[in-house]
Each structure stands twice: as structure tokens, then as C-alpha cells.
mmCIF file of C-alpha atoms in Angstrom:
data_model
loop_
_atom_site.group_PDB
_atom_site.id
_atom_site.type_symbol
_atom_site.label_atom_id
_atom_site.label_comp_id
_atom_site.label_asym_id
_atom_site.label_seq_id
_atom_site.Cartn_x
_atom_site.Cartn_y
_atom_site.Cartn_z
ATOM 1 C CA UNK A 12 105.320 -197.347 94.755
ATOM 2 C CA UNK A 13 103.920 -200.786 93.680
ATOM 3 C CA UNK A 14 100.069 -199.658 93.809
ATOM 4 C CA UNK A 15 99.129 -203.159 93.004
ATOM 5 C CA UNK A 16 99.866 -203.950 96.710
ATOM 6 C CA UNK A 17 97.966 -200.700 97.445
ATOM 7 C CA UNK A 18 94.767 -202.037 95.914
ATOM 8 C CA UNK A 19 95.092 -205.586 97.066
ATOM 9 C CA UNK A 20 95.398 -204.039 100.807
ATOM 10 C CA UNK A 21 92.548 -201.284 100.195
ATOM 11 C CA UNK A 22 95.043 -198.682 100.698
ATOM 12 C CA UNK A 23 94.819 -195.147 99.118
ATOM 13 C CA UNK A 24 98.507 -194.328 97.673
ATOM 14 C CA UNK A 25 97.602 -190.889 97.916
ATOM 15 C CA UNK A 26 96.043 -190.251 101.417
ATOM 16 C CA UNK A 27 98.322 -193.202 102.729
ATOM 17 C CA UNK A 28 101.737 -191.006 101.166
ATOM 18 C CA UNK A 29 100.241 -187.930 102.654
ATOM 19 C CA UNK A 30 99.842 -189.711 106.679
ATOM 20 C CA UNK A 31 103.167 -190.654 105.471
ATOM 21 C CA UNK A 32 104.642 -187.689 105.000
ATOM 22 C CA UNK A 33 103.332 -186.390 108.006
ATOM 23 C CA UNK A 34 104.332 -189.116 110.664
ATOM 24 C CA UNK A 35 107.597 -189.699 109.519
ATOM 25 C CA UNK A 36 109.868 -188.412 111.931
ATOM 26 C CA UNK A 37 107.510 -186.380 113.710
ATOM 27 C CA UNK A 38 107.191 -188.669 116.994
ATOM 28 C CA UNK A 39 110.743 -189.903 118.502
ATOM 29 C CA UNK A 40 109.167 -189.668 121.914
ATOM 30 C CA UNK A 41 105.892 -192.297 121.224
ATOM 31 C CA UNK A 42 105.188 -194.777 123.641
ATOM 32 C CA UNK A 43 103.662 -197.942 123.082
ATOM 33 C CA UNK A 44 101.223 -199.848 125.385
ATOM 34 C CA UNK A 45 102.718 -203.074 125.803
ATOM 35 C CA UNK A 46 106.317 -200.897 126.519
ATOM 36 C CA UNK A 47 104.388 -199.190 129.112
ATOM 37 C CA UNK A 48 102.501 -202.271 130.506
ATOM 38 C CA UNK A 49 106.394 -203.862 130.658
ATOM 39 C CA UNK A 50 108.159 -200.530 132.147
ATOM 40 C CA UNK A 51 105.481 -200.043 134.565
ATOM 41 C CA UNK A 52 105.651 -203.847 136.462
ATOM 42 C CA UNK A 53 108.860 -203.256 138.452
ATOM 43 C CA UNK A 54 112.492 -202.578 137.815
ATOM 44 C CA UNK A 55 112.894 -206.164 137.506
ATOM 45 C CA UNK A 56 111.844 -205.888 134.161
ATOM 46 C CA UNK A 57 114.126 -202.573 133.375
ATOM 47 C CA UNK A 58 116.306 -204.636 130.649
ATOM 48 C CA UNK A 59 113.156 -206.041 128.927
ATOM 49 C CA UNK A 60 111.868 -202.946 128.967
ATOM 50 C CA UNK A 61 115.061 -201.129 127.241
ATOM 51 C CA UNK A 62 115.306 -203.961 124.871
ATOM 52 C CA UNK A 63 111.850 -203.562 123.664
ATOM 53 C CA UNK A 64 111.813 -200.404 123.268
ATOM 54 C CA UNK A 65 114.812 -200.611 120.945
ATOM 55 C CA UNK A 66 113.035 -203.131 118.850
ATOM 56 C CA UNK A 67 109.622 -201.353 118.476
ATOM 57 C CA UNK A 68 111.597 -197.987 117.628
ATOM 58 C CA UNK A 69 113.325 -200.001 114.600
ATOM 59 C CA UNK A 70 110.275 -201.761 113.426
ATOM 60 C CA UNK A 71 108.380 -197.905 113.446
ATOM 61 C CA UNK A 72 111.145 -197.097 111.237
ATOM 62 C CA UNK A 73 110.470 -200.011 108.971
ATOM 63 C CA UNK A 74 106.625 -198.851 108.852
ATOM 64 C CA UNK A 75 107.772 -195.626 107.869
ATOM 65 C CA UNK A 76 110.293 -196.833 105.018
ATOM 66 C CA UNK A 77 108.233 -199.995 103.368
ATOM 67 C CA UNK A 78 105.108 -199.622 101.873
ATOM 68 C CA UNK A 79 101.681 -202.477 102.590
ATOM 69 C CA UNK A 80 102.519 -205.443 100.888
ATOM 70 C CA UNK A 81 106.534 -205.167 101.524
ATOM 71 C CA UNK A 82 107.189 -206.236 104.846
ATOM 72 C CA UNK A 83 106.831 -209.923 106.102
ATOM 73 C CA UNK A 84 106.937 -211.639 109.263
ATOM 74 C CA UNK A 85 108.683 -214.996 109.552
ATOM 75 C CA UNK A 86 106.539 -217.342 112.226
ATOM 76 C CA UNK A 87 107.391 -221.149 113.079
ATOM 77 C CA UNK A 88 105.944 -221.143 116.790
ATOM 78 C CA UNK A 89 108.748 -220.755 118.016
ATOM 79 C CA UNK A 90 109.443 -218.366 121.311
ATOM 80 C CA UNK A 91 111.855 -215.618 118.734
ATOM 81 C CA UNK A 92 109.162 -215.831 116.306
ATOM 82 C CA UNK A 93 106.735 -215.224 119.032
ATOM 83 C CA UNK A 94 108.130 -212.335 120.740
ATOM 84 C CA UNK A 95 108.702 -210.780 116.957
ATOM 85 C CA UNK A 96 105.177 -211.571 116.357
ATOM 86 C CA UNK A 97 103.767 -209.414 119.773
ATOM 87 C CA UNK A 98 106.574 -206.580 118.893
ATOM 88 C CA UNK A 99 104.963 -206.128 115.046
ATOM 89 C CA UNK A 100 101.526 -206.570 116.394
ATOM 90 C CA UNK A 101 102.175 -203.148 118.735
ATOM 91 C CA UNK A 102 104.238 -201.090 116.336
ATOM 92 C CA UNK A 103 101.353 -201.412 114.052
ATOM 93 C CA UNK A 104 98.666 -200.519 115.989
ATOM 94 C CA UNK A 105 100.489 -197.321 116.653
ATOM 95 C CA UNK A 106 101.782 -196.242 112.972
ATOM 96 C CA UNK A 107 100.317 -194.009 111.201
ATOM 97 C CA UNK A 108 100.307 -195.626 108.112
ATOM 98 C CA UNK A 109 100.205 -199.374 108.500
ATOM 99 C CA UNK A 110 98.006 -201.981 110.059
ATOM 100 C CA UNK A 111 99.151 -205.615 111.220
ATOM 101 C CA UNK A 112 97.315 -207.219 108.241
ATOM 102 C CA UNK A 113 99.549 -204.895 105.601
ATOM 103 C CA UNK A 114 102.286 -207.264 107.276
ATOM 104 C CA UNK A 115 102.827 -210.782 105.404
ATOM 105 C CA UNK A 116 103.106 -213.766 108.098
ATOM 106 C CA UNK A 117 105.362 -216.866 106.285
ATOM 107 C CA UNK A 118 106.004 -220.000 108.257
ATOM 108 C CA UNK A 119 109.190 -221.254 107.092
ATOM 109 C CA UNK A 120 108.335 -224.986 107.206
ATOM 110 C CA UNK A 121 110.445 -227.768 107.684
ATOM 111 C CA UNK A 122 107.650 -230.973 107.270
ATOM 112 C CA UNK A 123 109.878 -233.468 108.133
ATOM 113 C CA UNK A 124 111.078 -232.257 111.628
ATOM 114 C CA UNK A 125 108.584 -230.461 113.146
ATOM 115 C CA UNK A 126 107.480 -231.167 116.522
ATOM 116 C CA UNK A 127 103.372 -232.081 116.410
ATOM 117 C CA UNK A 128 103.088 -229.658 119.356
ATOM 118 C CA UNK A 129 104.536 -226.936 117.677
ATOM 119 C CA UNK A 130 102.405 -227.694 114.361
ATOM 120 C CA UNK A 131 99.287 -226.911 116.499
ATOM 121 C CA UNK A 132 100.657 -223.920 118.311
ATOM 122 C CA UNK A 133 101.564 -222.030 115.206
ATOM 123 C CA UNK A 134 97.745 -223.398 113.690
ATOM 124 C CA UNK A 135 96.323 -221.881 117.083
ATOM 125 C CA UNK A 136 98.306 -218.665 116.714
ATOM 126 C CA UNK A 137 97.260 -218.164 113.058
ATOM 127 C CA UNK A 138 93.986 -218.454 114.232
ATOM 128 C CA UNK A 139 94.086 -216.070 117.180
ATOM 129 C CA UNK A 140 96.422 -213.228 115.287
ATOM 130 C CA UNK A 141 96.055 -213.930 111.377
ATOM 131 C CA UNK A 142 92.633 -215.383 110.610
ATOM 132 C CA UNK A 143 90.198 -213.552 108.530
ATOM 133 C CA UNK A 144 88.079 -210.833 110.550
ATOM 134 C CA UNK A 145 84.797 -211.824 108.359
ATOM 135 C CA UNK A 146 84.720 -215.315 110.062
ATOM 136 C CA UNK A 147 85.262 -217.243 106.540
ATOM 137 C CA UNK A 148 85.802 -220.743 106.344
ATOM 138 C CA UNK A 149 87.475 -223.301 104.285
ATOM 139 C CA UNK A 150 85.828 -227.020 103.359
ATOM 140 C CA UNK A 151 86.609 -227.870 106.391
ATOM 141 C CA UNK A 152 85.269 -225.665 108.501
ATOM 142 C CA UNK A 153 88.444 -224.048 109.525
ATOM 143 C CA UNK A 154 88.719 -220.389 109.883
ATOM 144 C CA UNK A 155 90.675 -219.147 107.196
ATOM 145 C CA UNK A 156 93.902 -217.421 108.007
ATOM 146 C CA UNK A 157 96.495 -215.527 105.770
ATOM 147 C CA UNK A 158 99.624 -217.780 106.963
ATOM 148 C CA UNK A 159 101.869 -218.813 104.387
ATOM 149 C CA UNK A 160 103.564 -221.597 104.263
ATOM 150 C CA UNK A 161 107.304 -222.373 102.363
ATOM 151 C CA UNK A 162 108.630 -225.663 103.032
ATOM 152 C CA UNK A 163 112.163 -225.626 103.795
ATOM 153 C CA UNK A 164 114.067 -228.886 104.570
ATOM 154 C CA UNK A 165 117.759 -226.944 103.559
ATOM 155 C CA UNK A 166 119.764 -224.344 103.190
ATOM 156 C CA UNK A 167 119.495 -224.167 99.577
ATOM 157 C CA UNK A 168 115.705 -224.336 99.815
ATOM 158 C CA UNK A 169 115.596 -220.944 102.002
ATOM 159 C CA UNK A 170 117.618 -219.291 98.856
ATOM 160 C CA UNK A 171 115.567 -220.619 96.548
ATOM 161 C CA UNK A 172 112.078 -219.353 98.761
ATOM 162 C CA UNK A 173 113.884 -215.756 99.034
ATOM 163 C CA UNK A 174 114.149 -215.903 95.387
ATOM 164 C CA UNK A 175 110.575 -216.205 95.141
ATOM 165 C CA UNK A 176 109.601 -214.170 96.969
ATOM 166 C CA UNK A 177 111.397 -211.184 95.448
ATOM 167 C CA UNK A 178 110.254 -212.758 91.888
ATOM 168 C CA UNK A 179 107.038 -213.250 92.280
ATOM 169 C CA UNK A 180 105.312 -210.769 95.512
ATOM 170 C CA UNK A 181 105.751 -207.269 96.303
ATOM 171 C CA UNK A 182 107.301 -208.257 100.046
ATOM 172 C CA UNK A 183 110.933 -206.582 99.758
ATOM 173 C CA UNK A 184 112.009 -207.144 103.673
ATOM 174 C CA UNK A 185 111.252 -210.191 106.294
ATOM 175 C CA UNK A 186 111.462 -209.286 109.864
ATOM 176 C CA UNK A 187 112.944 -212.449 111.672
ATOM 177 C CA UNK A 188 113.860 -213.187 114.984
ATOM 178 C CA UNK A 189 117.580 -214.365 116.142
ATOM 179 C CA UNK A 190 120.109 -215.149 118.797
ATOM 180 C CA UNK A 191 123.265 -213.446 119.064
ATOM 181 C CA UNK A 192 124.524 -217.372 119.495
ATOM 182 C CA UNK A 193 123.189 -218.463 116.255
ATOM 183 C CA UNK A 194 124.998 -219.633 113.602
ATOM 184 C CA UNK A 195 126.211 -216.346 111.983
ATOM 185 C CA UNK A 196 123.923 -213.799 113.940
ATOM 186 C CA UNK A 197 126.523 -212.372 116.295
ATOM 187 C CA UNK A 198 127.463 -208.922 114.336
ATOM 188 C CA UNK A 199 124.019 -208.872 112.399
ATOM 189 C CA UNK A 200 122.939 -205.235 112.588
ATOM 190 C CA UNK A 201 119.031 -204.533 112.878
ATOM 191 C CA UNK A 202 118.476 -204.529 109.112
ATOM 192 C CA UNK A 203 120.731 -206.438 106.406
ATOM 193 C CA UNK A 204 120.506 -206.498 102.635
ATOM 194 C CA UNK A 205 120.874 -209.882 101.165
ATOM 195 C CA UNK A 206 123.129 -210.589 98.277
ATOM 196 C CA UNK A 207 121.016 -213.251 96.649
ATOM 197 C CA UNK A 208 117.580 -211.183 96.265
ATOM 198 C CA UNK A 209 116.629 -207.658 96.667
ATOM 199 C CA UNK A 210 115.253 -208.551 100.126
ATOM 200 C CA UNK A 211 116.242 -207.428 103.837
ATOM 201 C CA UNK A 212 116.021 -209.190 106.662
ATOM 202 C CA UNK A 213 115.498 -207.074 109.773
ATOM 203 C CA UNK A 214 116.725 -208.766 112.963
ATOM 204 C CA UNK A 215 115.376 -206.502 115.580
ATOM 205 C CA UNK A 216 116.037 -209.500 118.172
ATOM 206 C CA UNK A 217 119.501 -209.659 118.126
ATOM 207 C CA UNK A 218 120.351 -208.995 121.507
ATOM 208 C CA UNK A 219 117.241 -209.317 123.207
ATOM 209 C CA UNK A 220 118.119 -212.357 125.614
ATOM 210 C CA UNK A 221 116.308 -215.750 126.443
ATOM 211 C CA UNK A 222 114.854 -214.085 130.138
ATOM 212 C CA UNK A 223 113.835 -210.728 128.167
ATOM 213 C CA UNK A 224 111.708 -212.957 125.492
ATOM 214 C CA UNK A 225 109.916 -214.677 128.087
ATOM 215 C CA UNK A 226 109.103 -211.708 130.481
ATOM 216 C CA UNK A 227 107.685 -210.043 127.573
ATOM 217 C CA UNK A 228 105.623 -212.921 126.354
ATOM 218 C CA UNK A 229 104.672 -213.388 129.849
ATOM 219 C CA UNK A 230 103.465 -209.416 130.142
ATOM 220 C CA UNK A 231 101.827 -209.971 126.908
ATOM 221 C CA UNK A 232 99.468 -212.940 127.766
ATOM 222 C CA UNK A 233 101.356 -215.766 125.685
ATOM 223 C CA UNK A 234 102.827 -218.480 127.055
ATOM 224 C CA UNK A 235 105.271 -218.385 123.679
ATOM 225 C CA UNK A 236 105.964 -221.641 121.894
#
């Protein structure tokens, strides 16, 4: 256990092992509220609904495996990142063991070709779903928020953030959403170990399709990026 991410977090190792040991496992049949909210609008919505619950099932498994401080969400506005965002927001709230702000959000940044509009929808989501709850402010009278932000403008810059990452912080796996039609993301299984750091990225989106993503933003209350 790396209790220095316990104490940054204000989490117990011991009582936090102990809800561990006692949750892992012990609930195949739990049901989530925005899963119910989505299975109970209409069979219309009977793929989303199976598709969700898939993803929410592997990110309680990732609660269960990583510790606070390990796991990291990958946000840049856009609607994958979104839906990934809403899916991590409910598996927490109904874990034993973790809350939403033991999750890292990282906006992988690319400065140079980012749309403006997208800029202030990921500012207005880190305000809404990562700002501090004690109201602080910085200089400018901004509400502070817990968004990181890596700028990438390459492949080679993404290696080099993973790198750091695994160097330097206690996060060990980044939860990302994908396409199956992405470059490289068609036989991606939910979790993958990467060879260049001891990090793995979880791609619980896989094969949750453009219409599913926006019926569940929709159900959610977020128009998505």
C-alpha cells in the first residue's frame, strides 16, 4: 500500500482495508442509480442500458483492486471523456471504499489545437464536478479545481507524460474513453498493461456506441461536449 496517498486523501489504511475486505466480491447483483434511471425510460434505451452496466461493473472492479491515489480519469471535453466522467462519478458513489475525489482527473492537452469552445466546456465541467467543496479561490477569483493539465502536442509527448506519471505520483491506472474505430482500439480489452510504464489504461468504452454515449449523457443531464 502507498500510505502516502492514504494520508494525502484522509484515508485510514486500516479501516479503509477492512471495508475492503468486506465489499469485495460480496455484491455482483448492485444496482446503480443512473443504470436504473437509464433501464427504467423505455426499451428504447435497452442497449445503453446493457452497455452501462458492463462499464460500471468493470470500473467497481477497479475500485476494489486500486487503492485512493491510483486511479485517474483522462478528461478533454470531449463526449468519450464525458460519458467516462458520469460512469466514474456513479461507481463511486456506490463503492465501499472510494469516493470520486480519490479519482485523479488529467486533461490531456493539446494547446495548439483545441477548439475555444471546448476549452470552456472542460473549465465549466471542472468547475461543476472537480472544484474544491470549501469554495477556495485562486488570484483570480476562480474556484479552484483539482484538474490537471499535461500538454500533449505528440505521440512521443503522451509517452513521455505516462512516464511521469508512474515516476513521480502514486496513480498506477488511467481510465480513458475509446472507439472501437480508433486508431488501434478495436481488440483493446477493458484493462491493458502498458509496456512503457507500470500503468494501465482501462477502456471500459470500447464498445459502447456513438447513440449509447449520447442517450446516457442525455439521461444524465449533460449535454456532453
Amino acid at each position: 500500500a502507498d500510505l502516502d496517498n492514504f494520508h494525502e486523501y484522509g484515508v485510514k489504511h486500516s479501516g479503509w482495508l477492512g471495508r475492503r475486505t468486506q465489499s469485495v466480491g460480496m455484491r455482483e447483483d448492485k444496482n446503480w442509480p443512473l443504470l436504473e434511471k437509464i433501464a427504467a425510460s423505455g426499451h428504447h434505451n435497452a442497449n445503453t442500458a446493457k452497455k452501462v452496466r458492463h462499464a460500471l461493473k468493470q470500473l467497481d472492479r477497479l475500485l476494489d483492486v486500486f487503492e485512493p491515489g491510483q486511479l485517474a480519469l483522462s478528461f478533454n471535453g470531449g463526449k468519450d471523456s464525458t460519458v467516462i466522467l458520469h460512469l466514474v462519478k456513479a461507481a463511486c458513489a456506490e463503492h465501499a471504499t472510494h469516493k470520486f475525489s480519490h479519482v485523479q482527473p488529467i486533461w490531456f492537452q493539446d494547446p495548439q489545437h483545441e477548439f475555444p469552445a471546448m476549452v470552456d466546456y472542460v473549465k465549466q465541467t471542472a468547475d461543476r464536478h472537480f472544484s474544491d467543496q470549501d469554495g477556495l479561490k485562486n488570484v483570480y477569483e476562480e474556484n479552484l479545481n483539482r484538474l490537471w493539465t499535461m500538454h500533449i502536442r505528440s505521440p512521443q509527448d503522451f509517452v513521455d507524460a505516462m512516464v511521469q506519471l508512474a515516476s513521480s505520483t502514486g496513480i498506477r491506472c488511467i481510465i480513458m474513453g475509446s472507439r472501437r474505430v480508433d486508431p488501434g482500439c478495436r481488440d483493446l480489452s477493458d484493462l491493458a498493461l502498458m509496456d512503457l510504464a507500470p500503468i494501465f489504461l482501462s477502456s471500459t468504452l470500447t464498445r459502447l456506441k456513438l447513440e449509447s454515449r449520447i442517450n446516457m449523457l442525455k439521461m444524465d443531464g449533460d449535454p456532453g461536449g
